[in-house]
XYZ file of C-alpha atoms in Angstrom:
737
model
C -0.140 0.048 0.065
C 1.278 3.389 -0.778
C 0.094 7.007 -0.357
C 0.560 10.482 -1.837
C -0.181 12.316 1.142
C 1.943 14.383 3.083
C 3.902 12.524 5.950
C 6.763 12.687 8.256
C 8.648 9.669 9.512
C 11.450 9.790 12.011
C 13.529 8.053 14.458
C 16.426 8.721 17.332
C 19.708 7.347 17.984
C 18.442 6.392 21.493
C 15.688 5.981 23.904
C 17.272 7.081 26.861
C 19.169 10.217 27.680
C 20.648 12.215 30.692
C 20.305 16.095 31.171
C 23.573 17.365 29.475
C 23.553 14.569 26.940
C 22.737 14.545 23.305
C 20.129 12.669 21.251
C 19.945 12.942 17.495
C 17.053 12.604 15.143
C 16.614 11.487 11.641
C 13.966 12.655 9.407
C 12.201 11.822 6.185
C 9.467 14.000 4.724
C 7.313 12.649 2.167
C 5.557 15.505 -0.100
C 6.938 18.140 2.221
C 9.934 20.594 1.593
C 10.433 21.635 5.279
C 9.253 20.583 8.695
C 8.748 22.300 12.182
C 10.327 20.781 15.217
C 9.422 21.481 18.739
C 9.973 19.347 22.062
C 7.364 18.530 24.454
C 6.883 16.868 27.512
C 4.108 14.040 27.245
C 1.860 13.576 30.268
C -0.865 11.780 28.643
C -2.465 11.588 25.112
C -5.603 12.517 23.095
C -8.160 9.940 24.966
C -11.719 11.493 24.472
C -14.298 13.536 26.029
C -13.973 11.971 29.405
C -10.376 12.261 29.902
C -8.095 15.394 30.509
C -7.378 17.007 27.239
C -4.108 16.462 25.508
C -1.905 19.293 26.323
C 1.808 18.623 25.666
C 4.171 20.790 27.562
C 6.317 22.857 25.046
C 9.974 22.901 26.378
C 11.859 26.214 25.234
C 15.059 24.925 23.424
C 17.260 26.575 20.661
C 16.940 23.324 18.832
C 13.143 23.818 18.370
C 12.667 25.504 14.922
C 12.015 24.882 10.981
C 14.267 22.565 9.220
C 14.688 21.915 5.503
C 12.852 18.528 4.758
C 14.059 15.901 2.381
C 12.794 12.158 1.579
C 15.273 9.621 2.767
C 14.789 6.082 1.217
C 13.897 3.432 3.308
C 16.163 0.369 2.548
C 14.972 -2.820 4.225
C 16.202 -6.022 3.346
C 19.375 -8.054 5.236
C 22.590 -8.840 3.539
C 26.141 -8.885 4.036
C 28.517 -6.556 2.209
C 32.312 -7.091 1.443
C 34.361 -4.090 0.795
C 36.178 -3.972 -2.730
C 39.200 -6.036 -3.468
C 41.272 -6.555 -6.580
C 41.118 -10.390 -6.117
C 37.429 -10.409 -6.486
C 37.328 -8.129 -9.061
C 39.695 -10.199 -11.585
C 37.637 -13.421 -12.966
C 39.943 -16.112 -13.420
C 38.986 -19.766 -12.823
C 36.453 -19.680 -10.217
C 33.498 -21.577 -8.478
C 30.831 -19.935 -6.267
C 28.944 -22.495 -3.946
C 26.742 -22.389 -0.885
C 24.280 -24.525 0.799
C 20.887 -22.604 0.525
C 17.139 -22.927 1.628
C 15.167 -20.583 -0.212
C 11.902 -19.686 1.916
C 10.040 -17.054 -0.633
C 10.737 -16.003 -4.082
C 7.616 -14.030 -4.861
C 8.146 -13.554 -8.617
C 11.333 -11.369 -8.245
C 14.797 -12.554 -8.752
C 16.658 -13.102 -5.151
C 20.375 -12.872 -5.275
C 22.629 -15.399 -3.233
C 26.024 -14.039 -3.912
C 27.035 -11.223 -6.312
C 29.917 -9.383 -7.283
C 28.164 -7.575 -10.238
C 28.672 -3.945 -10.861
C 25.611 -1.581 -10.844
C 23.923 -2.455 -13.985
C 25.550 -5.682 -14.502
C 28.454 -4.587 -16.752
C 30.889 -6.785 -15.156
C 31.524 -9.363 -12.362
C 29.312 -12.568 -11.612
C 26.328 -13.569 -9.517
C 24.474 -16.853 -8.478
C 20.859 -15.763 -8.165
C 17.419 -17.478 -7.794
C 15.262 -16.079 -10.772
C 11.821 -15.068 -10.347
C 10.527 -18.281 -11.553
C 12.667 -20.061 -8.651
C 15.123 -21.417 -10.850
C 18.938 -21.254 -10.409
C 20.921 -19.114 -12.591
C 24.388 -17.906 -13.138
C 24.851 -14.210 -14.187
C 27.820 -13.195 -16.068
C 28.549 -9.368 -16.303
C 28.878 -8.128 -19.691
C 29.734 -4.433 -21.014
C 26.320 -4.701 -23.045
C 23.607 -6.829 -21.217
C 24.178 -9.315 -18.582
C 24.250 -12.975 -19.747
C 21.752 -15.409 -17.979
C 22.083 -19.103 -17.431
C 19.519 -20.492 -16.078
C 18.076 -24.065 -14.762
C 14.939 -25.496 -15.923
C 13.715 -26.589 -12.606
C 12.876 -24.371 -9.302
C 14.555 -24.822 -6.355
C 12.358 -26.516 -3.472
C 11.134 -23.897 -0.732
C 12.165 -24.746 2.673
C 14.389 -27.452 1.639
C 18.417 -27.397 1.554
C 20.155 -27.596 -1.684
C 23.864 -27.318 -2.625
C 23.997 -24.748 -5.405
C 27.055 -23.837 -7.593
C 28.540 -22.288 -10.515
C 31.879 -23.009 -11.993
C 33.637 -21.097 -14.623
C 36.961 -21.936 -16.491
C 37.972 -19.230 -18.838
C 40.638 -21.156 -20.457
C 37.978 -23.778 -21.839
C 35.139 -21.014 -21.795
C 33.316 -23.396 -19.839
C 30.341 -22.604 -17.397
C 28.656 -25.193 -15.258
C 25.639 -24.396 -13.123
C 24.427 -26.993 -10.670
C 21.836 -27.673 -7.707
C 22.268 -30.867 -5.540
C 19.113 -31.233 -3.727
C 18.792 -33.223 -0.261
C 16.424 -33.903 2.160
C 15.716 -31.644 4.893
C 18.304 -31.998 7.678
C 20.667 -34.261 6.054
C 23.415 -34.559 3.483
C 22.197 -37.643 1.817
C 21.652 -35.952 -1.718
C 18.919 -37.284 -3.704
C 19.172 -35.672 -7.068
C 20.867 -32.922 -9.260
C 19.999 -30.571 -12.015
C 22.707 -28.968 -13.821
C 23.876 -27.569 -17.060
C 27.342 -27.263 -18.829
C 27.802 -24.671 -21.245
C 30.724 -24.380 -23.818
C 32.117 -21.341 -25.652
C 30.978 -18.825 -22.787
C 32.992 -15.471 -22.929
C 34.788 -14.320 -19.889
C 32.776 -11.888 -17.915
C 33.638 -8.385 -17.699
C 35.997 -7.352 -14.877
C 33.868 -6.171 -11.808
C 34.837 -3.722 -9.210
C 35.554 -6.040 -6.534
C 32.659 -5.392 -4.239
C 30.683 -8.416 -3.084
C 27.173 -8.733 -1.678
C 25.802 -12.054 -0.155
C 21.896 -12.323 -0.024
C 21.455 -9.260 -2.283
C 23.144 -7.415 -5.469
C 23.362 -4.018 -6.532
C 20.817 -2.011 -8.869
C 21.797 0.584 -11.557
C 22.501 3.079 -8.725
C 24.476 0.806 -6.562
C 21.741 0.496 -4.117
C 21.187 -3.236 -2.755
C 17.943 -5.082 -4.003
C 16.698 -8.472 -4.948
C 17.186 -9.555 -1.307
C 17.238 -13.288 -1.015
C 14.685 -14.906 1.415
C 15.945 -17.943 3.131
C 18.799 -19.357 4.946
C 22.404 -19.472 3.450
C 25.306 -21.603 4.919
C 28.932 -21.630 4.192
C 29.116 -19.375 1.005
C 32.420 -19.762 -0.619
C 34.645 -18.463 -3.757
C 37.278 -20.770 -4.671
C 40.074 -20.024 -7.254
C 39.420 -22.887 -9.266
C 36.891 -24.240 -11.829
C 35.371 -27.467 -10.285
C 34.410 -30.288 -12.388
C 31.020 -31.641 -12.015
C 32.333 -34.593 -9.867
C 34.140 -32.341 -7.714
C 30.959 -30.219 -7.178
C 29.185 -33.371 -6.175
C 31.999 -34.521 -3.809
C 31.696 -30.790 -2.448
C 28.034 -31.161 -1.896
C 28.328 -34.297 -0.214
C 30.679 -33.036 2.358
C 29.845 -31.337 5.796
C 29.908 -27.486 5.556
C 32.322 -26.884 7.932
C 34.947 -29.395 6.303
C 37.777 -27.525 4.751
C 38.660 -27.681 1.046
C 41.885 -28.289 -0.803
C 41.418 -25.817 -3.367
C 42.480 -22.183 -3.107
C 40.130 -19.883 -1.758
C 39.040 -16.419 -2.353
C 36.432 -16.169 0.035
C 34.956 -18.442 2.769
C 32.406 -17.060 5.270
C 31.607 -18.558 8.448
C 27.847 -17.134 8.754
C 27.788 -18.259 12.508
C 30.839 -16.430 13.415
C 30.495 -14.471 16.849
C 26.555 -13.702 16.004
C 26.450 -10.687 18.037
C 29.293 -8.983 16.004
C 28.172 -7.589 12.619
C 31.337 -8.828 11.148
C 31.132 -12.021 9.107
C 34.476 -13.724 9.242
C 36.426 -14.731 6.249
C 38.081 -18.120 6.488
C 39.941 -17.949 3.540
C 42.773 -15.801 4.817
C 42.230 -12.998 2.132
C 40.910 -10.745 4.585
C 37.429 -10.491 2.985
C 35.336 -10.286 5.866
C 31.927 -9.206 5.580
C 29.601 -6.799 7.500
C 25.557 -7.792 8.219
C 23.245 -4.870 7.329
C 19.669 -4.911 8.704
C 20.379 -7.996 11.015
C 19.686 -11.396 9.266
C 18.881 -13.850 11.831
C 22.078 -15.939 13.054
C 22.881 -18.869 14.849
C 20.142 -20.887 13.120
C 19.911 -24.632 12.089
C 22.313 -25.629 9.256
C 22.041 -28.341 6.444
C 23.497 -30.836 8.973
C 21.380 -30.094 11.824
C 20.853 -33.335 13.871
C 19.237 -31.784 17.002
C 21.524 -32.863 19.721
C 21.145 -29.606 21.501
C 19.172 -26.356 21.137
C 22.224 -24.616 22.089
C 24.170 -23.313 19.118
C 27.124 -22.576 21.317
C 27.249 -26.492 21.963
C 27.368 -27.513 18.448
C 28.178 -24.568 16.345
C 29.085 -26.713 13.154
C 25.339 -27.268 13.130
C 24.092 -23.826 13.184
C 26.202 -22.184 10.566
C 23.418 -20.704 8.672
C 21.882 -17.118 8.530
C 18.076 -16.381 7.630
C 17.939 -13.418 5.505
C 14.684 -11.545 4.545
C 13.638 -8.811 1.985
C 11.660 -7.395 5.100
C 14.344 -7.242 7.784
C 15.304 -3.734 9.061
C 17.465 -2.680 11.953
C 17.558 1.127 10.794
C 17.007 2.858 7.592
C 20.290 4.279 7.760
C 19.063 7.753 7.353
C 21.320 10.796 7.783
C 20.851 13.091 11.104
C 18.827 16.065 10.519
C 18.968 17.682 14.124
C 20.449 17.005 17.526
C 19.298 18.098 20.947
C 21.140 18.660 24.096
C 18.934 17.935 26.836
C 19.071 20.874 29.346
C 20.082 20.363 32.836
C 16.784 21.444 34.169
C 14.430 19.097 32.572
C 12.584 16.947 35.149
C 13.018 12.998 34.214
C 9.934 11.991 32.404
C 8.772 11.079 28.883
C 9.485 13.758 26.037
C 9.230 13.759 22.343
C 10.438 15.349 19.166
C 7.107 16.631 17.482
C 7.679 17.063 13.964
C 4.749 19.045 11.955
C 4.164 20.213 8.418
C 1.051 20.889 6.255
C -1.302 18.016 7.674
C 1.519 15.797 8.756
C 2.717 15.146 12.301
C 5.005 12.802 13.918
C 6.115 12.211 17.346
C 9.492 10.358 18.438
C 9.332 9.921 21.924
C 12.444 9.455 24.344
C 12.797 9.253 28.021
C 15.072 11.585 30.308
C 16.414 10.282 33.204
C 16.995 12.045 36.339
C 19.999 14.510 36.940
C 23.002 13.431 38.787
C 22.204 15.256 41.765
C 18.338 14.514 41.794
C 16.886 12.795 44.455
C 13.744 10.401 44.016
C 12.388 7.447 45.764
C 10.063 6.467 43.079
C 10.696 5.266 39.566
C 8.643 4.398 36.420
C 10.317 1.694 34.605
C 9.304 2.468 30.782
C 8.646 -0.913 28.964
C 10.905 -0.396 25.978
C 11.580 -3.955 25.222
C 7.825 -4.389 24.821
C 7.666 -1.164 22.619
C 10.394 -2.762 20.393
C 8.251 -6.010 20.426
C 5.140 -4.452 19.236
C 6.907 -1.591 16.986
C 4.723 -1.276 13.933
C 2.221 -3.774 14.705
C -0.011 -4.422 11.837
C -1.907 -7.394 13.386
C -1.522 -9.875 10.604
C -1.519 -12.785 13.008
C -4.977 -11.578 14.458
C -7.170 -14.278 12.650
C -9.990 -14.297 15.200
C -13.014 -12.030 13.632
C -13.667 -10.486 17.124
C -10.178 -9.219 17.352
C -9.438 -8.323 13.936
C -12.811 -6.564 13.428
C -12.249 -4.408 16.725
C -8.689 -3.558 16.066
C -9.097 -2.639 12.323
C -12.057 -0.458 13.371
C -9.960 1.563 15.481
C -7.262 2.387 12.718
C -6.314 6.027 12.264
C -4.249 7.606 9.480
C -1.439 7.572 11.739
C -1.815 3.704 12.228
C -1.916 3.208 8.500
C 1.653 4.554 7.801
C 2.752 1.099 8.762
C 0.874 -0.279 6.068
C 1.572 2.280 3.617
C 5.194 2.143 4.119
C 5.997 -1.531 4.743
C 9.961 -0.936 4.396
C 9.569 0.372 7.879
C 9.434 -3.314 9.123
C 6.758 -5.089 11.410
C 6.502 -6.110 14.868
C 7.529 -9.525 16.560
C 3.876 -10.530 16.225
C 3.940 -10.246 12.434
C 5.556 -12.796 10.519
C 8.023 -12.104 7.782
C 6.616 -12.510 4.346
C 8.119 -15.948 3.830
C 6.059 -16.984 6.944
C 8.848 -17.379 9.422
C 8.727 -15.682 12.748
C 10.638 -12.593 13.482
C 13.179 -12.668 16.177
C 14.886 -9.199 16.320
C 12.755 -6.100 17.117
C 14.173 -2.376 16.638
C 13.434 0.779 17.841
C 16.193 2.459 15.653
C 13.517 3.069 12.924
C 10.230 5.128 12.566
C 7.768 3.554 14.939
C 4.009 4.714 13.970
C 2.529 3.210 17.262
C 4.841 5.183 19.477
C 2.736 8.158 19.215
C 0.314 10.095 21.785
C -2.580 8.782 19.635
C -4.027 6.018 17.401
C -4.913 2.726 18.849
C -4.914 2.495 22.980
C -2.277 0.307 23.660
C 1.265 0.110 25.424
C 2.760 3.323 24.987
C -0.654 5.357 24.934
C -1.734 3.507 28.190
C 1.579 4.335 29.711
C 1.446 7.876 28.952
C -1.600 7.732 31.646
C 0.493 6.236 34.214
C 3.305 9.080 33.459
C 0.442 11.637 33.713
C -0.475 10.186 36.988
C 2.815 10.201 38.563
C 3.325 13.782 37.586
C 0.535 14.678 40.074
C 1.224 12.173 42.690
C 5.056 12.019 42.706
C 6.236 14.900 40.407
C 9.660 14.293 41.417
C 9.696 10.653 40.162
C 12.476 9.116 38.086
C 11.970 7.531 34.760
C 14.297 4.619 33.242
C 13.796 2.170 30.401
C 14.183 -1.472 30.306
C 17.552 -1.168 28.540
C 18.700 1.175 31.443
C 17.886 -1.667 33.702
C 19.334 -4.531 31.594
C 22.877 -2.462 31.019
C 23.165 -1.103 34.471
C 21.348 -3.792 36.891
C 20.429 -2.868 40.246
C 22.624 0.183 40.216
C 19.902 1.666 37.999
C 17.554 1.816 40.912
C 19.887 3.281 43.280
C 17.855 5.680 45.736
C 14.345 4.134 44.513
C 12.071 2.544 47.100
C 8.981 2.339 44.843
C 9.089 0.640 41.391
C 6.310 1.479 39.219
C 5.757 -0.678 36.042
C 4.280 0.116 32.792
C 0.794 -1.404 31.784
C 2.258 -4.299 29.597
C 5.983 -5.068 30.943
C 5.626 -8.301 28.984
C 9.553 -8.758 27.792
C 12.253 -9.205 30.381
C 15.869 -10.096 30.015
C 17.789 -12.137 32.754
C 19.727 -8.958 33.859
C 16.514 -6.984 34.434
C 15.015 -9.943 36.489
C 18.300 -10.256 38.527
C 17.719 -6.431 39.115
C 14.434 -6.676 40.325
C 15.383 -9.709 42.546
C 17.965 -7.421 44.156
C 15.803 -4.612 44.733
C 12.785 -6.675 46.137
C 15.627 -8.461 48.590
C 16.660 -5.131 49.661
C 13.103 -4.221 50.790
C 12.165 -2.343 47.645
C 8.305 -2.069 46.781
C 6.895 -3.028 43.228
C 3.716 -1.809 41.871
C 2.755 -3.940 38.889
C 0.303 -1.606 37.269
C -0.469 -3.666 34.272
C -1.264 -7.182 32.858
C 0.697 -10.240 30.948
C 3.915 -9.252 32.588
C 7.160 -10.764 33.097
C 6.368 -13.340 30.551
C 8.839 -13.699 27.655
C 12.627 -14.213 27.965
C 14.620 -11.525 25.704
C 18.177 -10.192 25.123
C 19.145 -6.855 24.384
C 22.141 -6.443 21.821
C 24.997 -5.879 24.120
C 26.226 -3.206 21.814
C 23.521 -1.816 19.805
C 20.850 0.368 21.361
C 17.140 -0.368 20.957
C 17.588 -4.158 19.750
C 15.967 -7.285 21.316
C 15.818 -10.803 20.414
C 13.346 -13.507 21.272
C 13.035 -16.982 20.031
C 9.621 -18.180 21.254
C 10.135 -21.902 21.101
C 6.645 -22.587 19.935
C 6.228 -26.353 19.619
C 5.450 -27.561 15.977
C 6.442 -24.256 14.321
C 8.456 -25.945 11.597
C 9.239 -22.832 10.044
C 11.183 -21.532 13.122
C 13.130 -24.618 13.862
C 12.504 -26.314 17.067
C 16.262 -26.021 17.624
C 16.631 -22.441 17.359
C 15.759 -21.652 21.112
C 18.874 -19.601 22.266
C 19.210 -16.071 21.450
C 22.145 -15.012 18.943
C 22.856 -11.911 20.837
C 24.074 -13.537 24.127
C 23.217 -17.344 23.713
C 20.641 -17.531 26.520
C 17.552 -19.713 26.276
C 14.509 -17.709 24.871
C 10.824 -18.547 25.424
C 8.693 -17.907 28.341
C 9.740 -17.380 31.960
C 7.268 -19.813 33.047
C 8.847 -22.419 30.734
C 12.163 -21.463 31.883
C 11.393 -22.052 35.714
C 10.417 -18.512 36.434
C 6.839 -18.254 36.268
C 5.518 -14.516 36.590
C 3.433 -15.531 39.718
C 6.776 -16.100 41.400
C 7.603 -12.365 40.921
C 4.326 -10.544 41.274
C 1.851 -12.909 42.526
C -0.420 -13.273 39.286
C 0.260 -14.565 35.918
C -1.233 -14.332 32.328
C -4.541 -15.934 31.886
C -6.370 -14.616 28.778
C -6.973 -11.508 26.574
C -9.500 -9.848 24.274
C -9.888 -6.539 22.641
C -13.554 -5.847 23.220
C -15.109 -3.903 26.405
C -13.147 -4.261 29.518
C -15.066 -5.114 32.886
C -14.676 -3.920 36.570
C -13.478 -5.172 39.853
C -15.407 -6.386 42.858
C -13.831 -5.818 46.267
C -13.145 -9.014 48.257
C -13.243 -10.001 51.983
C -9.430 -9.621 51.983
C -9.723 -5.960 51.180
C -11.012 -5.323 54.872
C -8.095 -7.004 56.371
C -5.785 -4.899 58.348
C -2.878 -5.751 56.154
C -4.484 -4.422 53.257
C -6.802 -1.654 54.591
C -4.674 0.893 53.184
C -5.134 0.050 49.956
C -8.889 1.156 50.056
C -8.551 4.092 52.221
C -11.148 6.544 51.424
C -12.975 3.989 49.002
C -16.685 3.244 49.791
C -17.553 1.442 46.623
C -17.669 -2.409 46.210
C -17.077 -1.806 42.558
C -13.902 -0.545 41.200
C -13.167 0.617 37.775
C -16.441 0.542 35.702
C -15.298 3.479 33.779
C -12.517 4.308 31.304
C -11.275 4.320 27.922
C -11.669 0.749 27.441
C -14.895 0.749 29.229
C -13.468 -0.703 32.556
C -10.210 -1.015 34.260
C -10.154 -4.967 34.049
C -9.368 -6.204 30.631
C -7.325 -6.218 27.286
C -4.865 -9.004 28.937
C -5.777 -10.242 32.465
C -3.613 -12.107 35.266
C -4.540 -14.329 37.956
C -2.895 -15.966 41.071
C -1.814 -19.745 40.892
C 0.044 -21.081 43.927
C 1.514 -23.798 41.912
C 3.241 -21.363 39.949
C 4.633 -19.437 42.732
C 1.861 -17.097 44.316
C 2.922 -16.839 47.875
C 0.338 -18.397 50.205
C 0.086 -15.115 52.286
C -0.832 -13.099 49.387
C -4.152 -11.369 49.573
C -6.531 -11.052 46.678
C -8.489 -7.868 47.516
C -10.358 -7.689 44.411
C -11.210 -9.680 41.402
C -12.999 -8.761 37.823
C -16.256 -10.340 36.907
C -18.697 -10.268 34.087
C -15.918 -10.652 31.157
C -17.198 -11.078 27.708
C -17.345 -14.389 25.750
C -14.291 -13.304 23.647
C -11.953 -13.753 26.754
C -12.944 -17.440 26.786
C -11.770 -17.809 23.190
C -7.927 -17.118 24.097
C -7.398 -18.811 27.600
C -3.801 -19.158 28.083
C -4.030 -21.874 31.052
C -6.231 -24.424 32.192
C -5.876 -23.678 35.856
C -8.659 -21.427 36.555
C -10.025 -22.309 39.778
C -7.197 -21.577 42.352
C -8.262 -21.407 46.000
C -6.229 -19.327 48.223
C -6.478 -19.624 52.203
C -7.931 -16.197 52.295
C -11.029 -16.580 49.803
C -13.302 -18.831 47.981
C -13.140 -19.837 44.259
C -13.926 -17.235 42.017
C -15.150 -16.477 38.389
C -12.668 -18.219 36.121
C -12.291 -15.575 33.614
C -11.105 -12.943 36.019
C -8.311 -10.541 37.041
C -6.634 -10.607 40.423
C -5.712 -7.723 42.368
C -3.042 -8.740 44.649
C -1.016 -7.694 47.618
C 1.757 -9.703 49.756
C 4.674 -8.530 51.622
C 8.264 -9.773 51.263
C 10.689 -11.173 53.796
C 12.726 -8.109 53.934
C 10.299 -5.455 54.607
C 9.176 -4.760 51.053
C 5.916 -5.667 49.240
C 4.154 -6.171 45.800
C 0.788 -4.771 44.577
C -0.247 -6.248 41.459
C -3.542 -5.309 39.419
C -3.630 -7.843 36.743
C -4.968 -6.063 33.856
C -3.384 -3.828 31.121
C -6.643 -1.695 31.049
C -6.266 -0.496 34.708
C -3.780 2.465 33.854
C -6.162 3.614 30.857
C -8.882 4.346 33.647
C -6.491 6.423 35.693
C -7.386 9.916 34.149
C -10.939 9.309 34.056
C -12.832 12.620 35.308
C -9.408 14.372 35.874
C -7.824 11.467 37.954
C -10.957 11.800 40.457
C -11.816 8.113 40.319
C -11.399 5.033 42.639
C -8.626 3.279 40.280
C -6.776 6.684 40.803
C -7.383 6.703 44.479
C -6.342 3.161 45.128
C -2.975 3.615 42.940
C -2.373 6.640 45.026
C -3.046 4.755 48.356
C -0.622 2.283 47.493
C 2.099 4.604 46.374
C 1.780 6.788 49.479
C 2.018 3.643 51.806
C 4.857 2.200 49.535
C 6.848 5.310 49.875
C 6.503 5.081 53.494
C 9.856 3.585 54.966
C 8.159 1.595 57.799
C 8.997 -1.939 56.930
C 6.117 -4.359 55.854
C 5.693 -7.199 58.075
C 5.025 -10.647 56.644
C 2.076 -12.696 58.516
C 2.948 -15.446 60.760
């Protein structure tokens, strides 16, 4: 989908910045020759008549002014680039070969390896043509010459592919050797041998793996699929020699001289792909292809690629991979020292176009605050540019589509921006790497009311109840650990803190162990295990380990960033109930419901929660119709809910949509302080920790979307404020006997 309307797209080079530091912004203007930029503090969003008006606070800085506009191209597609070399430019006797598993052709050529110059006037390439057949491309000063096989490669199956050219005999050989998935017992070949083939014209020595250059030198024809052990040999191998090479293991050395021999596993966290030939032709990964994936000889001895690296030597490339568009910087802000910690944005406007680039300012070095808001930027990265292609249930899809705005449609109008980790790649494989270093259309104070938009309600509430609070991001907590929470007594989560790294959980463990207090004001939190990239900002990786998902291999369960196991924390032995007392039950995107107070709300231990509250019904109002909904959590002693936890309120009367997506079969859990409740519910829970701290959990994403109702004068806001007040009180909590 494309559009001719004016639009602004932009991103920042970081999500978190301290006063006195710089943050840079890259901007692309479509059908605009200039744009105005100012900087605003976000304390809410445009949520309708019953909510406070959206009035972002404008911050006076010299960087706020008009800038010239220009369109910067979106260049999606992962590949590997090797800098120019005279040894790759001169075409003597040569063999180009690799193991490949194509996953999508879609009527367009898909290049495997290319030294072709722009326009194809020199060099060679091995390519899958639009009809799915393997072809050798020889550069010519006129028109490139194409030698194509007559049978298409099998999708989602491994094949050994090669071209061999002997300039002395003017002989070209192109070969595909097919094999069953997961083995090297080859079962057939397709090949052509052509005589009297003129030597290809000299190239410029630049090499691309999984792409080739167009007339302007821009990479295109991106390959979809896995490539393993691409090689360039300085010898023209015969048919028999190629068949022998096809039957060897991919990590075996070869006796022929090599010009390039790339180990696509290498050190996966590094962008460098080492050349094993000794010629120094190391490659650089662009747009984060998925590495440490099953190779052609994978035999399932282990799901940990570090234990069997020889079986994880492939990389999976996609034409819709993107880390960042590589745009040039347009403006840079030095954050003033007097800005309070919180959420800010560069607001870019021109004609009818408007785009926000949010970022979080941390506290100044000399600032003191006992309350911290943890912005769930890992969740933002996972859901970035969500198009909901995976939502197949009509009740979900209809509800979500009906709430589309022109802002939301930008993700569909500009598919090169890349989608979320919930949208599959175009070849059907799961996305595993999420990036915030690109324009993100759903990180805006408008559009669909989800994640970031609801978190702005928390930020607005904290600005009223704890104006001196500090803000930090998931990535800050991951990198700095417990030190990021120095001086903090109360940690407040976002509405959907779903994605957590091991470092984050260890910091949370340490925080609670020293008596910290946690306010979990959301639902479906602490669920997925992820890794942040240790060097590059704004990148997360997850491999969900869904059983039976043949297109994202069962063996690909460990992240390529740090080699840690991925999947749900529950499956890894740390269910969310063991952290916050409640865990994910179900979800739906229709009208949310309300909570009803339970007998435990009158217990002396929990009475502070409902101070000033006379109603039994809590949160029967809000943006989503109620405070209990979207995604909801329940207690479960068997998964770690402490036995002394109090369920002080539970939701009821949820619509039938919630029953269609149940995430567990354990619904009727009994705690000592209460009788079984409705199976579809959210449990509002409180418990003390051994070190004098405490945890309060609401078990609902929709909770905070009810906070601003009636200008924050409501029982949801009052309960949240009551808990915050008591949690800030240094008096230790005491666990019951």
